[in-house]
Amino acid sequence: MASTAHFNKADSQKAPPLPLLPADNEESELTTLLKVYLKPKDIQKIWLAYRFSDEAHHGQSRRSGEPYIVHPVEVACTLARLHLDAPTILAALLHDVVEDTTITSKEIEKKFGKQVSELVDGLSKLDKIELQDATEAQAENFRKMLLAMANDVRVILVKLADRLHNMQTLEVLSPEKQKRIAQETHDIYAPIANRLGLNTIYQELEDLSFKYLYPMRYRAIQQAMKASRGNRREVVAKITVAIQQKLIEMKISAEVTGREKNTYSVYKKMSEKGMSFSQINDIYAFRVIVKEECDTYLALGALHALYKPLPGKIKDYIAIPKANGYQSLHSSLFGPFGTPIEVQIRSEKMHELAEAGVAAHWLYKTKDANLTELQQQTHQWLKRLLEIQSDSPDSLEFLEHLKVDLFPDEVYVFTPKGKILTLPKGSTAVDFAYAVHSDVGNCCVAAKYNQELVPLRAEVNHGDRIEIITAPLAKPNPAWLNFVITGKARSHIRQYLKSIKSEESSRLGAGMLNQALKALHINPSSIKESHWKKLISDYGLKNKEDILAEIGLGKRMNVMVANQLVGFMEGSGHLKGQQKQLNVITIKGSESMAIQLASCCHPIPGDPILGFINKDRGLVVHTHDCSAIRKFKLDPEKWLDVEWDPNPDRLFKVNLQIMVLNERGMLAKISSVIAESDSNIDNVNVEESDGGHFVNVNFIVQVHNRIHLAELIRNLRKINNISRINRVKMKNF
Ligand code: MN
């Protein structure tokens, strides 16, 4: 491993020590890194995890021929450099154990604790999802999905370290695989590292992707950079000294370094700005790190006094940070003999964040910060990003999704073809079906999540591969409205119900019209098509159904329509000896769309009833003795005779007022009697007690009909301490 780990680090001079933990007291890179910030007890545990992982992976080797354990140890090293906590290092060492060996996550939990096993599980979950051929939009969604699935930011950090090492050892794979993995790294993982501000990891991922995607260009730039390094060194040293002296003169304490651009950023500049290599190479870049934020502007002033700034080239990322929270002052200067110079000026704190981003909180955590505090700080950091980026729509959108990993409100799922869909959290299979297409939603009958059959109301989870089973004749179910949460699903189901509603209205309208015709002793079937046609054109409607629907909805009076039709018939001599018995409108109970049972008197089958045509609500049914009837203006044309269907198809609400002794357990007693009488309680409301012994309780219960109600009341009377039971026909609560 040691030989391949640094093959592409042209800039690093020293070969890293062997990454393995000491077999017998020998120092390793990982232990050296850990000793800096972890307690011996934690290091001991990490050592056990190393042994455990090594044993579990026993017999497996990497493509390079090295033992497998080299890989998790390298991943752990990357994370140890960021000073991540012991559970993260443990998860790094164990990250492939559950996936690649017979060890279960239960065993991990038993040996290393719940936190570690959860991190490992999170990682295995990420490994399972895969994106086939990514378009740019798909890539963005996939990045969001990864972030959303890792509900602990440490999972993403391990994943990035894992990817980094895979990239560092990509050489052993076939060129096709190299290209595919490099492309994925460039599309998915490098942007995540960048957005999380993990600059060091981001740069290396980009450089390595570039190396495998464009090997020739990479090599050419590398060679050119190497060739010019000697000349540059002298110039860099000179300018560094000049800057240092000026800052001392101005009494600003700062650290000044010359920096070399990485291969990919040189290439990016060449291709994006159309510059030649030497144009870019002639620019000298420096970094000035001062103690406090206020010193940054002083240092900028000092540098501008030393070298003239290029007009319009000053960027204040301190006042307006970049999307990933990066803060710095940038300025371009005319150096000695006109040498172009770029400087970055930042405080120590800003520098930490610029290098480690979201991990900076671990890297520089105070001694006794615990996990919750760290999560909180991380969250604060993410929140601050959101605030500072509120006017940049692109990054805002990204960060809003980043927020998901702490407060999830969106879910990312796959279609059978591998496309990613974003749904609000709590979405169901029906929401998904409508998100795919309204036809799929309207005809869905069943759903499969990851090959497993689930109910249509089942909630979707991150990364689920969802398949919807449709049937050509299937129809939306009104009950879906109880669980769908997306606007699209809701509006399509409602639209369907509305079309049903108009069917129902026209059925009702037909009944109402027949009733009016009956009063005129006309048989509806004797009305000719030509009469209807005339009426349709008179009203400016499309068809007969529309007229009937308008009657049903109370928009037209049945009597008027009947009279008009009779007028046509008389005109054509069609009225002779037709006097057939016609039905009154029957109320079955399921007509809820166009016929409503009044909530003032709650009519139930067996009650004498009257229908009242309401312009907006269609037909409202009241009891004969309802007190509300008196309130309506006496308008006989708006009243209709209605009667109950002999076989109603549901339970009906009725309002009972029960006066009972105010004692413990009374409500429970009443409730159980109601249940035993095959009735349901729809609503209960206890009236404010005036301190007396008795209290009024209002129940809305469901019964089949008057007989059922009488039986229920009889049973209730058997309860001791009930003083009165009334059916209420005017109260509305
Ligand atoms: Mn791995």
mmCIF file of C-alpha atoms and ligand atoms in Angstrom, residues 62 68 71-72 75 92 95-97 100 123 127 158-159 161-163 165-166, ligand 1:
data_model
loop_
_atom_site.group_PDB
_atom_site.id
_atom_site.type_symbol
_atom_site.label_atom_id
_atom_site.label_comp_id
_atom_site.label_asym_id
_atom_site.label_seq_id
_atom_site.Cartn_x
_atom_site.Cartn_y
_atom_site.Cartn_z
ATOM 1 C CA ARG A 62 -7.490 -5.628 -2.595
ATOM 2 C CA TYR A 68 -7.787 -5.795 2.672
ATOM 3 C CA HIS A 71 -7.965 0.131 2.979
ATOM 4 C CA PRO A 72 -9.989 0.749 6.168
ATOM 5 C CA VAL A 75 -9.667 5.692 5.499
ATOM 6 C CA ALA A 92 -13.996 3.779 9.316
ATOM 7 C CA HIS A 95 -16.995 0.218 7.275
ATOM 8 C CA ASP A 96 -16.785 -2.729 4.880
ATOM 9 C CA VAL A 97 -17.149 -5.491 7.469
ATOM 10 C CA ASP A 100 -18.183 -7.882 2.702
ATOM 11 C CA LEU A 123 -22.449 3.600 5.252
ATOM 12 C CA ASP A 127 -23.135 1.765 -0.738
ATOM 13 C CA VAL A 158 -16.308 8.470 6.279
ATOM 14 C CA LYS A 159 -17.815 7.988 2.825
ATOM 15 C CA ALA A 161 -12.539 9.391 3.048
ATOM 16 C CA ASP A 162 -13.444 5.960 1.649
ATOM 17 C CA ARG A 163 -13.822 7.415 -1.837
ATOM 18 C CA HIS A 165 -8.625 6.162 -0.791
ATOM 19 C CA ASN A 166 -10.366 4.324 -3.606
HETATM 20 MN MN MN B 1 -14.420 1.040 1.432
#
